[in-house]
mmCIF file of C-alpha atoms in Angstrom:
data_model
loop_
_atom_site.group_PDB
_atom_site.id
_atom_site.type_symbol
_atom_site.label_atom_id
_atom_site.label_comp_id
_atom_site.label_asym_id
_atom_site.label_seq_id
_atom_site.Cartn_x
_atom_site.Cartn_y
_atom_site.Cartn_z
ATOM 1 C CA MET E 16 48.907 -16.574 6.308
ATOM 2 C CA VAL E 17 47.224 -15.554 3.036
ATOM 3 C CA LEU E 18 44.890 -13.180 4.912
ATOM 4 C CA PHE E 19 47.941 -11.467 6.418
ATOM 5 C CA TYR E 20 49.386 -10.922 2.917
ATOM 6 C CA LEU E 21 46.085 -9.544 1.622
ATOM 7 C CA ILE E 22 45.785 -7.030 4.455
ATOM 8 C CA GLU E 23 49.476 -6.125 4.358
ATOM 9 C CA THR E 24 49.214 -5.466 0.614
ATOM 10 C CA LEU E 25 46.485 -2.880 1.235
ATOM 11 C CA ASN E 26 48.465 -1.301 4.083
ATOM 12 C CA VAL E 27 51.649 -1.030 2.010
ATOM 13 C CA CYS E 28 49.852 0.384 -1.030
ATOM 14 C CA PHE E 29 47.793 2.939 0.883
ATOM 15 C CA LEU E 30 49.913 4.328 3.692
ATOM 16 C CA ASP E 31 47.299 6.945 4.667
ATOM 17 C CA TYR E 32 44.738 4.266 5.476
ATOM 18 C CA ALA E 33 44.769 1.537 8.103
ATOM 19 C CA PHE E 34 43.497 -1.878 7.057
ATOM 20 C CA PHE E 35 44.925 -3.682 10.118
ATOM 21 C CA ASN E 36 41.482 -4.482 11.535
ATOM 22 C CA THR E 37 40.084 -5.740 8.228
ATOM 23 C CA SER E 38 38.411 -9.116 8.620
ATOM 24 C CA GLY E 39 38.590 -12.049 6.247
ATOM 25 C CA ARG E 40 34.953 -11.384 5.307
ATOM 26 C CA LYS E 41 36.125 -8.324 3.352
ATOM 27 C CA PHE E 42 37.880 -10.596 0.842
ATOM 28 C CA SER E 43 36.210 -12.844 -1.678
ATOM 29 C CA LYS E 44 38.122 -15.629 -3.421
ATOM 30 C CA ALA E 45 37.516 -15.873 -7.167
ATOM 31 C CA PRO E 46 36.311 -19.312 -8.327
ATOM 32 C CA SER E 47 39.211 -19.426 -10.798
ATOM 33 C CA ILE E 48 41.809 -17.232 -12.472
ATOM 34 C CA ALA E 49 39.777 -17.441 -15.694
ATOM 35 C CA HIS E 50 36.746 -16.084 -13.828
ATOM 36 C CA PHE E 51 38.871 -13.274 -12.368
ATOM 37 C CA MET E 52 40.226 -12.358 -15.821
ATOM 38 C CA GLN E 53 36.737 -12.353 -17.351
ATOM 39 C CA SER E 54 35.496 -10.100 -14.558
ATOM 40 C CA VAL E 55 38.333 -7.618 -15.088
ATOM 41 C CA ASP E 56 37.884 -7.719 -18.865
ATOM 42 C CA ALA E 57 34.142 -7.063 -18.592
ATOM 43 C CA ARG E 58 34.669 -3.994 -16.396
ATOM 44 C CA LEU E 59 37.555 -2.554 -18.404
ATOM 45 C CA LEU E 60 35.870 -3.194 -21.744
ATOM 46 C CA LEU E 61 33.151 -0.736 -20.723
ATOM 47 C CA SER E 62 35.562 1.835 -19.299
ATOM 48 C CA VAL E 63 38.785 1.916 -21.299
ATOM 49 C CA VAL E 64 38.964 3.223 -24.851
ATOM 50 C CA ASN E 65 40.073 0.462 -27.239
ATOM 51 C CA TYR E 66 40.490 -2.045 -24.420
ATOM 52 C CA ASN E 67 40.263 -4.917 -26.923
ATOM 53 C CA SER E 68 43.618 -3.944 -28.432
ATOM 54 C CA PHE E 69 45.186 -3.461 -24.993
ATOM 55 C CA GLU E 70 43.796 -6.624 -23.364
ATOM 56 C CA VAL E 71 46.265 -9.119 -24.869
ATOM 57 C CA HIS E 72 49.263 -7.001 -23.847
ATOM 58 C CA LEU E 73 47.901 -6.490 -20.333
ATOM 59 C CA TRP E 74 47.430 -10.192 -19.572
ATOM 60 C CA ALA E 75 50.705 -11.177 -21.268
ATOM 61 C CA ALA E 76 52.667 -8.681 -19.148
ATOM 62 C CA ILE E 77 50.915 -9.829 -15.971
ATOM 63 C CA ASP E 78 51.504 -13.499 -16.816
ATOM 64 C CA VAL E 79 55.236 -12.918 -17.327
ATOM 65 C CA GLU E 80 55.507 -11.455 -13.826
ATOM 66 C CA ILE E 81 53.242 -13.707 -11.785
ATOM 67 C CA ASP E 82 52.457 -16.875 -13.833
ATOM 68 C CA LEU E 83 48.670 -16.674 -13.700
ATOM 69 C CA LYS E 84 48.023 -20.429 -14.003
ATOM 70 C CA ASP E 85 49.510 -20.929 -10.509
ATOM 71 C CA CYS E 86 47.640 -18.037 -8.869
ATOM 72 C CA VAL E 87 44.644 -17.472 -6.650
ATOM 73 C CA ALA E 88 42.690 -14.217 -6.983
ATOM 74 C CA PHE E 89 40.865 -12.315 -4.257
ATOM 75 C CA SER E 90 38.637 -9.256 -4.369
ATOM 76 C CA TYR E 91 38.641 -6.701 -1.590
ATOM 77 C CA LEU E 92 35.091 -5.670 -0.717
ATOM 78 C CA PRO E 93 35.236 -2.150 0.760
ATOM 79 C CA GLY E 94 33.077 -1.149 3.688
ATOM 80 C CA SER E 95 30.496 1.598 3.743
ATOM 81 C CA ASN E 96 33.025 4.177 4.932
ATOM 82 C CA GLY E 97 36.503 4.709 6.241
ATOM 83 C CA ASP E 98 38.692 3.566 3.395
ATOM 84 C CA LEU E 99 40.021 4.843 0.106
ATOM 85 C CA PHE E 100 37.368 3.170 -2.000
ATOM 86 C CA THR E 101 34.416 4.843 -0.259
ATOM 87 C CA GLU E 102 35.602 8.462 -0.285
ATOM 88 C CA PRO E 103 33.391 11.148 -1.859
ATOM 89 C CA GLY E 104 33.807 11.224 -5.614
ATOM 90 C CA CYS E 105 34.461 7.497 -5.959
ATOM 91 C CA VAL E 106 31.819 6.301 -8.411
ATOM 92 C CA TRP E 107 32.916 2.658 -8.420
ATOM 93 C CA SER E 108 36.023 0.593 -7.991
ATOM 94 C CA PHE E 109 37.296 -2.929 -8.062
ATOM 95 C CA ASN E 110 40.230 -4.116 -6.058
ATOM 96 C CA ASN E 111 41.930 -7.414 -6.686
ATOM 97 C CA ILE E 112 44.905 -9.175 -5.205
ATOM 98 C CA VAL E 113 46.423 -12.078 -7.119
ATOM 99 C CA TYR E 114 48.700 -14.374 -5.120
ATOM 100 C CA ASN E 115 51.227 -16.921 -6.369
ATOM 101 C CA ARG E 116 52.381 -19.019 -3.419
ATOM 102 C CA ARG E 117 55.084 -20.865 -5.388
ATOM 103 C CA LEU E 118 56.760 -17.684 -6.665
ATOM 104 C CA LYS E 119 55.964 -15.772 -3.455
ATOM 105 C CA ARG E 120 54.539 -12.909 -5.495
ATOM 106 C CA ILE E 121 51.513 -10.703 -5.168
ATOM 107 C CA LEU E 122 49.852 -8.514 -7.775
ATOM 108 C CA PHE E 123 47.603 -5.745 -6.513
ATOM 109 C CA PHE E 124 45.269 -4.637 -9.260
ATOM 110 C CA PHE E 125 42.815 -1.830 -8.686
ATOM 111 C CA PHE E 126 40.666 0.340 -10.853
ATOM 112 C CA VAL E 127 38.839 3.434 -9.613
ATOM 113 C CA SER E 128 36.313 5.587 -11.406
ATOM 114 C CA SER E 129 35.981 8.933 -9.707
ATOM 115 C CA CYS E 130 34.956 12.502 -10.306
ATOM 116 C CA GLY E 131 35.694 15.805 -8.620
ATOM 117 C CA SER E 132 32.243 16.196 -7.093
ATOM 118 C CA SER E 133 29.437 13.992 -5.913
ATOM 119 C CA ILE E 134 27.607 14.688 -9.177
ATOM 120 C CA CYS E 135 29.867 13.985 -12.095
ATOM 121 C CA GLY E 136 29.028 15.562 -15.440
ATOM 122 C CA ALA E 137 29.633 13.840 -18.743
ATOM 123 C CA GLY E 138 33.302 13.792 -19.627
ATOM 124 C CA ARG E 139 34.423 14.943 -16.197
ATOM 125 C CA GLY E 140 35.041 11.524 -14.723
ATOM 126 C CA ARG E 141 38.495 10.165 -14.128
ATOM 127 C CA LEU E 142 39.548 6.569 -14.426
ATOM 128 C CA GLN E 143 42.597 5.311 -12.641
ATOM 129 C CA LEU E 144 44.261 1.972 -13.206
ATOM 130 C CA ALA E 145 47.202 0.984 -11.099
ATOM 131 C CA MET E 146 49.057 -2.196 -10.459
ATOM 132 C CA GLY E 147 51.970 -3.156 -8.332
ATOM 133 C CA PHE E 148 53.860 -6.371 -7.907
ATOM 134 C CA GLY E 149 55.087 -7.515 -4.542
ATOM 135 C CA ARG E 150 57.634 -10.087 -3.590
ATOM 136 C CA LEU E 151 57.415 -11.868 -0.272
ATOM 137 C CA SER E 152 60.674 -12.220 1.579
ATOM 138 C CA CYS E 153 61.475 -15.206 3.789
ATOM 139 C CA GLY E 154 60.459 -13.301 6.922
ATOM 140 C CA GLY E 155 57.002 -12.658 5.525
ATOM 141 C CA ARG E 156 57.781 -9.021 4.702
ATOM 142 C CA LEU E 157 56.028 -7.663 1.639
ATOM 143 C CA ASP E 158 58.048 -5.460 -0.715
ATOM 144 C CA VAL E 159 55.809 -3.803 -3.268
ATOM 145 C CA GLN E 160 57.389 -2.583 -6.466
ATOM 146 C CA PRO E 161 55.583 -0.276 -8.864
ATOM 147 C CA SER E 162 54.789 -1.871 -12.160
ATOM 148 C CA PHE E 163 55.403 -0.645 -15.654
ATOM 149 C CA LEU E 164 51.858 -1.703 -16.525
ATOM 150 C CA SER E 165 50.405 1.585 -15.292
ATOM 151 C CA PHE E 166 52.765 3.389 -17.644
ATOM 152 C CA VAL E 167 51.831 1.112 -20.540
ATOM 153 C CA HIS E 168 48.147 1.759 -19.854
ATOM 154 C CA GLN E 169 48.664 5.540 -19.698
ATOM 155 C CA GLN E 170 50.563 5.499 -22.983
ATOM 156 C CA HIS E 171 47.820 3.412 -24.584
ATOM 157 C CA LEU E 172 45.133 5.842 -23.404
ATOM 158 C CA ARG E 173 47.118 8.839 -24.668
ATOM 159 C CA ARG E 174 47.428 7.268 -28.098
ATOM 160 C CA SER E 175 43.717 6.418 -28.108
ATOM 161 C CA HIS E 176 42.705 9.944 -27.072
ATOM 162 C CA ASN E 177 45.078 11.538 -29.585
ATOM 163 C CA PHE E 178 43.606 9.377 -32.320
ATOM 164 C CA ARG E 179 40.061 10.349 -31.336
ATOM 165 C CA ASP E 180 41.042 14.051 -31.229
ATOM 166 C CA ARG E 181 42.552 13.839 -34.723
ATOM 167 C CA GLU E 182 39.533 11.936 -35.981
ATOM 168 C CA SER E 183 37.060 14.522 -34.634
ATOM 169 C CA ALA E 184 39.153 17.377 -36.099
ATOM 170 C CA LEU E 185 38.778 15.819 -39.549
ATOM 171 C CA ARG E 186 34.980 15.891 -39.347
#
């Protein structure tokens, strides 16, 4: 049943792509939630300006919604072609689905680094962080709701970039 939820999460989040034939081998279970969190932190620390100050708020907001201690985390391992994460311009991505069986909730957490062309010049890359929470109904239907976390992240990045712009103007 968990595999169904993992695949359905991808299908609901990316309506232009079909993940119906995705096999269980495309998903990797994290050894623990702590391992999953460390993996996410390591990637975001290198990619997000001032991630250290944002990290505590990110995990606190996620924990309120899905109660991380009772969750299992999975990574989606994209194929060589045919899905969103292998399109031209995608430099790298990570795609995680966190599942809480007791609360019947799913968190889809993905991060994409992309650029407009196959060769991305310095400063031209684009990072995208998005999250959505889903609630499983009794019939097994997945209802995904957009999360405020994307908004929080965007606001944090704007403040960080504005600060850097002001700082460079003073030099």
